[in-house]
Amino acid sequence: MPGTGAAALAWALLAWALLALPPTLPQPQPQPQPRSRPQVVEKEARFNTTYADWVDADLLNIYAFNHSVRRNRTEGVRVSVNVLSDHKDLPVLFVVRQKEAVVSFQVPLILRGLYQRKYAYQEVSRTLCQPQTKAEVETQHFYVDVSTLSLNTSYQLRVTHVENFVLRTNERFSFNATAAQPQYFKYEFPEGVDSVIVKVTSAVAFPCSVISIQDILCPVYDLDNNVAFIGMYQTMTKKAAITVQKKDFPSNSFYVVVVVKTEDEVCGGALPYYPLSKDASPDEPVDQHNRQKTLEVMVSPAITAEAYVRSVLFCLGIFLSFYVLTLLIACWESCRHQKRKGLLAAMDSPSLDTGHARSIPDSFLGHGPYNTYSYGSFGECRALSLASLPVGRRPCPPRLAVLAGNGSSGSTEGITDSVGSAEVPYGYAGQEQFKRRTPSAPMRPLSIAMGERSLENVAGRPRLDSLSSIEEDDYDTLADIDYDKNVIRTKQYLCVADLARKDKRVLRKKYQIYFWNIATIAVFYALPVIQLVITYQTVVNVTGNQDICYYNFLCAHPLGNLSAFNNILSNLGYVLLGLLFLLIILQREINYNRALVRNDAHALECGIPKHFGLFYAMGTALMMEGLLSACYHVCPNYTNFQFDTSFMYMIAGLCMLKLYQKRHPDINASAYSAYACLALVIFFSVVGVVFGKGNTAFWIVFSVIHIVATLLLSTQLYYMGRWKLDSGILRRILHVLYTDCVRQCSGPMYVDRMVLLVMGNIINWSLAAYGLIVRPNDFASYLLAIGICNLLLYFAFYIIMKLRSGERIQLIPLLCIVGTSVVWGFALFFFFQGLSTWQKTPAESREHNRDCILLDFFDDHDIWHFLSSIAMFGSFLVLLTLDDDLDCVQRDKIYVF
């Protein structure tokens, strides 16, 4: 069938055709047409004209400016923009192209604060860095490019000249600044001026701002996030001052940059509320609107090199005059001594009328006759003492040198009685009876014989302290001696002889440890301190961050690498007067040792026992206070405050120990326990400053420790150490309360001691309550106030009891007391001026800064250094000379209180 065959053939041809076709390839996707380049529109622009324009992704606006630059005149150029559209995710980019520099910024300008918070600013103004020119007049061009990826954004552009771009010396200039509109100005050093002080002030504290001094370089770092990259800078609320030296700027000029910060936390202000809606992203920037601050800047010349020399000479002159005054007093005392010896020799010569030696009234010797000599209501000390020696009841030779003279009288002549005397036996357990002689007449003839000693050969008599061995422990651990302590120290009325029974060599060795310990402490303490403050100063100089150190910037005069040389120089008084005090003590000790070698009667048996170890420790502490205070003022801040206060605590503690040692030489604290307690005080000072601010738990613990320590010390002083802190203490306390308060109402056995301790407890409990309630921020000063209050209380008690006991205060210690009190009053006035404080932020601390008040070099705190060093030296002299009136009184007639 031909039709069927034809159809089959057609199908076969179709199949063959399909199989013969090549495999189908994927069709290529059409390539996107390349986007056309944005249209560039260049416009000639003029200064002081506002251009309102728009820009989008397909448009680039270029504004061409030109201006004339003169070599001898610098004019600032400022670019201000304001983006009117709110497209924070598609900002507008402004690029300023000029000679030697390119400045670019986006609007909205995003600045970050604490915790990476974002703040957006729609209005931005930047001052352009001005390139230098060597030609007399040069026309310079710069261009402002405006671009964005946004569809359509409106903006305003304005370029202006900056008025008063160059600051003038001693002329004030006011301006406004915001975080997105910083300001900077240029200053050129005049001829003959090597350093200037840049002072910036504001009527309001916030918003917080930053003042920076930068070299004439491009670019200028004038935003919150880069202002600390170069130069010197410090934060500011109301005041800022930076001393700038010409040698640090090769171009003899610099920029003063003022930036307003996005947040106030660094200046002590509160963090702003950071609003976050439920649907908002945490990274959404916040519009701060107008954080504007009005400021005023003035640049004035600093002091000259002649002022440095004049101030150093003034400082040296003040304190070296004390050396001259001391030498004059020593010469005057020596003349008095020679005159006194001449009168005594004349009195010893036979009278032409009678042929007998002349009589000398007691008033010539400086005291009344001993049959009328009495210590107020404490007549029992005139009774026979358990530890007194068999010397006659007559005065020792009068004291002739007071301040820089003998620790004992220079007289070596013997003194004998030419009148009869009654023999009075006395003794105590374990010792043979000695005999005492009681004068029978108020007038005593004196016979002076060269090369011969009277007083019944005092040196040959048995002396009680010779019974002790050189080791103190050998004496104290004997059972009978321990029992004897209980008998003597629990007497109702004690005399110095009762508490001066140990061998002089033992006590000298004991009190010398005070000096050697504090010298060792000083070396190990001072070396790391010096290294640390040098490191601090180096960090300040390298980084330019002047917020590290809390100076009085309005009166901080640099010298070399030191930022505040005046604060260091004013500490020289502590060192020089401390050294002078050590020399005075050395002279006294030499004279006293010579008197001992001569077996001088009054050096052996009269007056307050002479121990100089604590005095040496006090002088060393005063010198170290000067050194460490100078180290602290190299860079005063929160981390090294203890350098300035550690030896103040030591001085207060050593003065109290010395005052107690005067009449309790045998039972005064050892150097080890004393320094351990002082170390504990310094430890609490550090802990209190670091953790005590607003910490209720700390104040509770400290107040409890303060009260408990006061009670334990009171018990130790009341019972003269004759009590034990053991498991039976509560039982003994209850027994005393029952027998003395319940069973029979009896007064305290030691009335005077009780009065002192009650007053001391009232004061210390009051201070503890004040600290617990008020919780002062300055814990270091609070702790020092506790020590000073206790020292003043004990000193006042000592003076009152001394006068009540019939003793007198000689002229030199009286003058020292009056003069020192007046100087302390003025010193404290200057101390409380508070020119800076590390308890606040650096910016807040600068609000307390003040100008110099003395020689245009020293401020109030420097005056405090001057006066307090003089007052401390005077206080030491008071302790040294206070009991000089007793140098001619036997120790069994000197009352203990």
Tab-separated table of N, CA, C and O in Angstrom, residues 32-128:
chain	number	residue	atom	x	y	z
A	32	PRO	N	23.511	42.645	32.775
A	32	PRO	CA	22.940	43.964	33.064
A	32	PRO	C	23.761	45.063	32.416
A	32	PRO	O	24.989	44.959	32.327
A	33	GLN	N	23.091	46.019	32.009
A	33	GLN	CA	23.769	47.130	31.368
A	33	GLN	C	24.592	47.885	32.428
A	33	GLN	O	24.133	48.113	33.539
A	34	PRO	N	25.851	48.190	32.195
A	34	PRO	CA	26.653	48.947	33.168
A	34	PRO	C	26.005	50.291	33.466
A	34	PRO	O	25.528	50.971	32.540
A	35	ARG	N	26.023	50.556	34.831
A	35	ARG	CA	25.364	51.791	35.281
A	35	ARG	C	26.172	52.985	34.799
A	35	ARG	O	27.415	53.009	34.888
A	36	SER	N	25.527	53.966	34.422
A	36	SER	CA	26.200	55.159	33.924
A	36	SER	C	26.882	55.892	35.073
A	36	SER	O	26.401	55.883	36.208
A	37	ARG	N	28.022	56.486	34.814
A	37	ARG	CA	28.762	57.227	35.834
A	37	ARG	C	27.920	58.412	36.300
A	37	ARG	O	27.195	59.012	35.511
A	38	PRO	N	28.048	58.727	37.659
A	38	PRO	CA	27.243	59.851	38.150
A	38	PRO	C	27.645	61.143	37.471
A	38	PRO	O	28.803	61.351	37.088
A	39	GLN	N	26.704	61.941	37.362
A	39	GLN	CA	26.935	63.230	36.727
A	39	GLN	C	27.732	64.125	37.674
A	39	GLN	O	27.422	64.246	38.860
A	40	VAL	N	28.788	64.719	37.171
A	40	VAL	CA	29.643	65.608	37.961
A	40	VAL	C	29.297	67.040	37.618
A	40	VAL	O	29.350	67.440	36.447
A	41	VAL	N	28.952	67.770	38.648
A	41	VAL	CA	28.610	69.173	38.469
A	41	VAL	C	29.591	69.998	39.298
A	41	VAL	O	29.620	69.886	40.529
A	42	GLU	N	30.434	70.754	38.653
A	42	GLU	CA	31.409	71.603	39.348
A	42	GLU	C	30.917	73.044	39.314
A	42	GLU	O	30.521	73.548	38.262
A	43	LYS	N	30.992	73.656	40.491
A	43	LYS	CA	30.465	75.011	40.630
A	43	LYS	C	31.529	75.897	41.258
A	43	LYS	O	32.213	75.486	42.207
A	44	GLU	N	31.660	77.074	40.746
A	44	GLU	CA	32.502	78.074	41.393
A	44	GLU	C	31.745	78.628	42.595
A	44	GLU	O	30.585	79.035	42.469
A	45	ALA	N	32.391	78.593	43.731
A	45	ALA	CA	31.704	79.003	44.972
A	45	ALA	C	32.456	80.146	45.632
A	45	ALA	O	33.652	80.364	45.373
A	46	ARG	N	31.729	80.853	46.444
A	46	ARG	CA	32.287	81.998	47.151
A	46	ARG	C	32.118	81.826	48.658
A	46	ARG	O	31.239	81.115	49.122
A	47	PHE	N	32.966	82.532	49.377
A	47	PHE	CA	32.896	82.516	50.834
A	47	PHE	C	31.650	83.261	51.308
A	47	PHE	O	31.102	84.126	50.597
A	48	ASN	N	31.214	82.901	52.522
A	48	ASN	CA	30.103	83.575	53.204
A	48	ASN	C	28.799	83.497	52.411
A	48	ASN	O	27.931	84.376	52.520
A	49	THR	N	28.652	82.459	51.614
A	49	THR	CA	27.421	82.241	50.853
A	49	THR	C	26.871	80.872	51.207
A	49	THR	O	27.615	79.876	51.204
A	50	THR	N	25.580	80.808	51.485
A	50	THR	CA	24.934	79.544	51.827
A	50	THR	C	24.382	78.906	50.562
A	50	THR	O	23.587	79.522	49.842
A	51	TYR	N	24.808	77.674	50.288
A	51	TYR	CA	24.356	76.940	49.105
A	51	TYR	C	23.382	75.858	49.554
A	51	TYR	O	23.768	74.906	50.254
A	52	ALA	N	22.092	76.019	49.160
A	52	ALA	CA	21.057	75.018	49.432
A	52	ALA	C	20.914	74.171	48.179
A	52	ALA	O	20.489	74.658	47.124
A	53	ASP	N	21.233	72.888	48.284
A	53	ASP	CA	21.291	72.050	47.087
A	53	ASP	C	20.837	70.650	47.445
A	53	ASP	O	20.485	70.357	48.599
A	54	TRP	N	20.853	69.765	46.451
A	54	TRP	CA	20.478	68.372	46.675
A	54	TRP	C	21.471	67.483	45.949
A	54	TRP	O	22.197	67.900	45.043
A	55	VAL	N	21.503	66.233	46.325
A	55	VAL	CA	22.404	65.274	45.730
A	55	VAL	C	21.763	63.902	45.796
A	55	VAL	O	20.968	63.607	46.711
A	56	ASP	N	22.066	63.061	44.804
A	56	ASP	CA	21.591	61.678	44.844
A	56	ASP	C	22.704	60.766	44.353
A	56	ASP	O	23.851	61.202	44.143
A	57	ALA	N	22.347	59.497	44.123
A	57	ALA	CA	23.362	58.520	43.738
A	57	ALA	C	23.925	58.793	42.359
A	57	ALA	O	25.029	58.314	42.029
A	58	ASP	N	23.224	59.523	41.519
A	58	ASP	CA	23.680	59.782	40.155
A	58	ASP	C	24.263	61.184	39.990
A	58	ASP	O	24.441	61.642	38.855
A	59	LEU	N	24.565	61.827	41.122
A	59	LEU	CA	25.031	63.208	41.025
A	59	LEU	C	26.187	63.431	41.998
A	59	LEU	O	26.133	62.989	43.146
A	60	LEU	N	27.204	64.094	41.557
A	60	LEU	CA	28.349	64.490	42.382
A	60	LEU	C	28.544	65.987	42.227
A	60	LEU	O	28.830	66.480	41.129
A	61	ASN	N	28.362	66.698	43.332
A	61	ASN	CA	28.523	68.153	43.316
A	61	ASN	C	29.925	68.510	43.813
A	61	ASN	O	30.375	67.994	44.856
A	62	ILE	N	30.583	69.376	43.064
A	62	ILE	CA	31.911	69.859	43.447
A	62	ILE	C	31.863	71.369	43.512
A	62	ILE	O	31.462	72.032	42.535
A	63	TYR	N	32.284	71.913	44.663
A	63	TYR	CA	32.308	73.354	44.868
A	63	TYR	C	33.771	73.781	44.912
A	63	TYR	O	34.563	73.280	45.739
A	64	ALA	N	34.142	74.683	44.043
A	64	ALA	CA	35.527	75.157	43.937
A	64	ALA	C	35.650	76.522	44.622
A	64	ALA	O	34.902	77.451	44.299
A	65	PHE	N	36.585	76.588	45.560
A	65	PHE	CA	36.844	77.841	46.288
A	65	PHE	C	38.295	78.228	46.068
A	65	PHE	O	39.178	77.382	45.863
A	66	ASN	N	38.560	79.500	46.157
A	66	ASN	CA	39.937	79.986	46.155
A	66	ASN	C	40.017	81.195	47.068
A	66	ASN	O	39.046	81.942	47.226
A	67	HIS	N	41.211	81.366	47.639
A	67	HIS	CA	41.428	82.511	48.527
A	67	HIS	C	42.913	82.801	48.584
A	67	HIS	O	43.752	81.942	48.267
A	68	SER	N	43.214	84.008	48.984
A	68	SER	CA	44.608	84.457	49.044
A	68	SER	C	45.186	84.156	50.420
A	68	SER	O	44.551	84.396	51.455
A	69	VAL	N	46.400	83.627	50.423
A	69	VAL	CA	47.106	83.292	51.667
A	69	VAL	C	48.363	84.137	51.739
A	69	VAL	O	49.143	84.181	50.774
A	70	ARG	N	48.553	84.824	52.842
A	70	ARG	CA	49.740	85.659	53.052
A	70	ARG	C	50.687	84.967	54.032
A	70	ARG	O	50.261	84.286	54.953
A	71	ARG	N	51.954	85.192	53.832
A	71	ARG	CA	52.957	84.516	54.645
A	71	ARG	C	52.925	84.988	56.098
A	71	ARG	O	53.088	84.201	57.013
A	72	ASN	N	52.667	86.244	56.317
A	72	ASN	CA	52.715	86.806	57.662
A	72	ASN	C	51.339	86.893	58.312
A	72	ASN	O	51.183	87.537	59.339
A	73	ARG	N	50.341	86.294	57.671
A	73	ARG	CA	48.994	86.372	58.234
A	73	ARG	C	48.290	85.046	58.009
A	73	ARG	O	48.301	84.514	56.905
A	74	THR	N	47.714	84.517	59.053
A	74	THR	CA	47.015	83.235	58.974
A	74	THR	C	45.530	83.461	59.165
A	74	THR	O	45.110	84.105	60.135
A	75	GLU	N	44.735	82.965	58.225
A	75	GLU	CA	43.285	83.060	58.322
A	75	GLU	C	42.693	81.655	58.320
A	75	GLU	O	43.060	80.817	57.487
A	76	GLY	N	41.794	81.423	59.196
A	76	GLY	CA	41.141	80.132	59.253
A	76	GLY	C	39.967	80.054	58.301
A	76	GLY	O	39.297	81.058	58.020
A	77	VAL	N	39.719	78.864	57.767
A	77	VAL	CA	38.588	78.610	56.870
A	77	VAL	C	37.730	77.533	57.513
A	77	VAL	O	38.240	76.486	57.923
A	78	ARG	N	36.424	77.783	57.560
A	78	ARG	CA	35.515	76.862	58.235
A	78	ARG	C	34.407	76.431	57.268
A	78	ARG	O	33.782	77.271	56.605
A	79	VAL	N	34.179	75.123	57.205
A	79	VAL	CA	33.141	74.538	56.356
A	79	VAL	C	32.009	74.072	57.256
A	79	VAL	O	32.228	73.277	58.182
A	80	SER	N	30.793	74.549	56.982
A	80	SER	CA	29.610	74.185	57.770
A	80	SER	C	28.582	73.561	56.846
A	80	SER	O	28.277	74.120	55.773
A	81	VAL	N	28.031	72.421	57.271
A	81	VAL	CA	27.013	71.737	56.460
A	81	VAL	C	25.857	71.345	57.356
A	81	VAL	O	26.022	71.126	58.566
A	82	ASN	N	24.684	71.241	56.720
A	82	ASN	CA	23.477	70.814	57.417
A	82	ASN	C	22.658	69.958	56.451
A	82	ASN	O	22.192	70.451	55.422
A	83	VAL	N	22.520	68.687	56.759
A	83	VAL	CA	21.747	67.771	55.926
A	83	VAL	C	20.305	67.814	56.390
A	83	VAL	O	20.020	67.547	57.580
A	84	LEU	N	19.402	68.122	55.471
A	84	LEU	CA	17.995	68.311	55.828
A	84	LEU	C	17.214	67.011	55.779
A	84	LEU	O	16.156	66.910	56.412
A	85	SER	N	17.665	66.034	55.019
A	85	SER	CA	16.948	64.758	54.919
A	85	SER	C	17.414	63.814	56.027
A	85	SER	O	18.571	63.858	56.459
A	86	ASP	N	16.514	62.948	56.462
A	86	ASP	CA	16.807	62.033	57.562
A	86	ASP	C	17.004	60.624	57.013
A	86	ASP	O	16.110	59.782	57.060
A	87	HIS	N	18.175	60.390	56.416
A	87	HIS	CA	18.525	59.060	55.921
A	87	HIS	C	19.797	58.623	56.644
A	87	HIS	O	20.909	58.781	56.126
A	88	LYS	N	19.639	58.092	57.878
A	88	LYS	CA	20.806	57.738	58.668
A	88	LYS	C	21.572	56.560	58.091
A	88	LYS	O	22.781	56.433	58.308
A	89	ASP	N	20.867	55.701	57.330
A	89	ASP	CA	21.548	54.547	56.749
A	89	ASP	C	22.228	54.885	55.443
A	89	ASP	O	23.053	54.116	54.937
A	90	LEU	N	21.912	56.036	54.850
A	90	LEU	CA	22.535	56.494	53.603
A	90	LEU	C	23.031	57.922	53.798
A	90	LEU	O	22.400	58.896	53.372
A	91	PRO	N	24.164	58.095	54.489
A	91	PRO	CA	24.622	59.450	54.795
A	91	PRO	C	25.199	60.150	53.569
A	91	PRO	O	25.482	59.525	52.539
A	92	VAL	N	25.384	61.427	53.721
A	92	VAL	CA	26.019	62.247	52.690
A	92	VAL	C	27.491	62.399	53.046
A	92	VAL	O	27.839	62.706	54.189
A	93	LEU	N	28.351	62.186	52.053
A	93	LEU	CA	29.797	62.265	52.276
A	93	LEU	C	30.322	63.591	51.741
A	93	LEU	O	30.088	63.953	50.582
A	94	PHE	N	31.032	64.314	52.597
A	94	PHE	CA	31.665	65.579	52.222
A	94	PHE	C	33.177	65.371	52.263
A	94	PHE	O	33.728	64.933	53.281
A	95	VAL	N	33.845	65.686	51.172
A	95	VAL	CA	35.299	65.556	51.067
A	95	VAL	C	35.863	66.920	50.691
A	95	VAL	O	35.464	67.500	49.668
A	96	VAL	N	36.767	67.418	51.511
A	96	VAL	CA	37.416	68.711	51.262
A	96	VAL	C	38.840	68.424	50.818
A	96	VAL	O	39.647	67.882	51.592
A	97	ARG	N	39.151	68.760	49.568
A	97	ARG	CA	40.475	68.558	49.005
A	97	ARG	C	41.202	69.891	48.958
A	97	ARG	O	40.706	70.847	48.371
A	98	GLN	N	42.338	69.925	49.619
A	98	GLN	CA	43.128	71.147	49.652
A	98	GLN	C	44.603	70.794	49.581
A	98	GLN	O	44.984	69.604	49.592
A	99	LYS	N	45.433	71.788	49.537
A	99	LYS	CA	46.872	71.589	49.453
A	99	LYS	C	47.375	70.924	50.735
A	99	LYS	O	47.088	71.390	51.836
A	100	GLU	N	48.065	69.813	50.590
A	100	GLU	CA	48.720	69.076	51.675
A	100	GLU	C	47.755	68.361	52.601
A	100	GLU	O	48.187	67.782	53.588
A	101	ALA	N	46.457	68.381	52.343
A	101	ALA	CA	45.539	67.729	53.283
A	101	ALA	C	44.223	67.415	52.593
A	101	ALA	O	43.807	68.109	51.656
A	102	VAL	N	43.564	66.369	53.069
A	102	VAL	CA	42.215	66.000	52.652
A	102	VAL	C	41.409	65.718	53.909
A	102	VAL	O	41.836	64.935	54.766
A	103	VAL	N	40.258	66.369	54.031
A	103	VAL	CA	39.371	66.178	55.177
A	103	VAL	C	38.056	65.617	54.668
A	103	VAL	O	37.468	66.166	53.713
A	104	SER	N	37.592	64.548	55.268
A	104	SER	CA	36.308	63.958	54.866
A	104	SER	C	35.478	63.664	56.099
A	104	SER	O	36.013	63.319	57.162
A	105	PHE	N	34.192	63.803	55.983
A	105	PHE	CA	33.273	63.480	57.076
A	105	PHE	C	31.900	63.204	56.475
A	105	PHE	O	31.571	63.677	55.387
A	106	GLN	N	31.124	62.420	57.166
A	106	GLN	CA	29.780	62.089	56.719
A	106	GLN	C	28.761	62.798	57.594
A	106	GLN	O	29.024	63.141	58.744
A	107	VAL	N	27.610	63.008	57.019
A	107	VAL	CA	26.485	63.607	57.747
A	107	VAL	C	25.243	62.783	57.418
A	107	VAL	O	24.948	62.573	56.221
A	108	PRO	N	24.538	62.279	58.441
A	108	PRO	CA	24.730	62.476	59.878
A	108	PRO	C	26.075	61.926	60.362
A	108	PRO	O	26.485	60.835	59.986
A	109	LEU	N	26.745	62.729	61.232
A	109	LEU	CA	28.018	62.331	61.829
A	109	LEU	C	27.729	61.416	63.020
A	109	LEU	O	26.988	61.795	63.929
A	110	ILE	N	28.292	60.220	63.015
A	110	ILE	CA	28.069	59.251	64.086
A	110	ILE	C	29.289	59.240	64.989
A	110	ILE	O	30.409	58.942	64.544
A	111	LEU	N	29.093	59.578	66.256
A	111	LEU	CA	30.154	59.511	67.273
A	111	LEU	C	29.734	58.525	68.341
A	111	LEU	O	28.558	58.467	68.733
A	112	ARG	N	30.712	57.785	68.847
A	112	ARG	CA	30.422	56.768	69.851
A	112	ARG	C	30.804	57.264	71.243
A	112	ARG	O	31.798	57.974	71.413
A	113	GLY	N	30.012	56.832	72.227
A	113	GLY	CA	30.278	57.155	73.612
A	113	GLY	C	30.609	55.918	74.417
A	113	GLY	O	31.116	54.923	73.891
A	114	LEU	N	30.319	55.973	75.709
A	114	LEU	CA	30.574	54.836	76.584
A	114	LEU	C	29.675	53.669	76.195
A	114	LEU	O	28.527	53.858	75.780
A	115	TYR	N	30.223	52.462	76.345
A	115	TYR	CA	29.500	51.226	75.987
A	115	TYR	C	29.083	51.221	74.513
A	115	TYR	O	28.054	50.667	74.154
A	116	GLN	N	29.892	51.895	73.678
A	116	GLN	CA	29.673	51.922	72.237
A	116	GLN	C	28.309	52.515	71.854
A	116	GLN	O	27.721	52.164	70.826
A	117	ARG	N	27.797	53.403	72.667
A	117	ARG	CA	26.565	54.096	72.293
A	117	ARG	C	26.817	55.008	71.101
A	117	ARG	O	27.884	55.612	70.980
A	118	LYS	N	25.824	55.135	70.248
A	118	LYS	CA	25.947	55.941	69.038
A	118	LYS	C	25.121	57.215	69.167
A	118	LYS	O	23.988	57.185	69.641
A	119	TYR	N	25.717	58.325	68.700
A	119	TYR	CA	25.035	59.611	68.710
A	119	TYR	C	25.173	60.224	67.315
A	119	TYR	O	26.279	60.252	66.747
A	120	ALA	N	24.054	60.697	66.766
A	120	ALA	CA	24.019	61.236	65.403
A	120	ALA	C	23.878	62.752	65.441
A	120	ALA	O	23.152	63.303	66.283
A	121	TYR	N	24.578	63.423	64.521
A	121	TYR	CA	24.556	64.880	64.431
A	121	TYR	C	24.303	65.272	62.974
A	121	TYR	O	25.021	64.835	62.067
A	122	GLN	N	23.277	66.112	62.738
A	122	GLN	CA	22.897	66.545	61.400
A	122	GLN	C	23.660	67.790	60.961
A	122	GLN	O	23.861	67.998	59.773
A	123	GLU	N	24.088	68.620	61.915
A	123	GLU	CA	24.832	69.833	61.597
A	123	GLU	C	26.286	69.641	61.987
A	123	GLU	O	26.592	69.346	63.139
A	124	VAL	N	27.171	69.827	61.025
A	124	VAL	CA	28.601	69.608	61.237
A	124	VAL	C	29.373	70.808	60.702
A	124	VAL	O	29.066	71.322	59.620
A	125	SER	N	30.364	71.226	61.498
A	125	SER	CA	31.255	72.310	61.065
A	125	SER	C	32.695	71.890	61.371
A	125	SER	O	32.977	71.377	62.458
A	126	ARG	N	33.573	72.090	60.398
A	126	ARG	CA	34.983	71.738	60.579
A	126	ARG	C	35.849	72.898	60.095
A	126	ARG	O	35.557	73.531	59.065
A	127	THR	N	36.910	73.154	60.863
A	127	THR	CA	37.890	74.156	60.454
A	127	THR	C	38.987	73.466	59.667
A	127	THR	O	39.506	72.421	60.087
A	128	LEU	N	39.344	74.050	58.531
A	128	LEU	CA	40.338	73.432	57.661
A	128	LEU	C	41.743	73.760	58.138
A	128	LEU	O	42.021	74.870	58.616
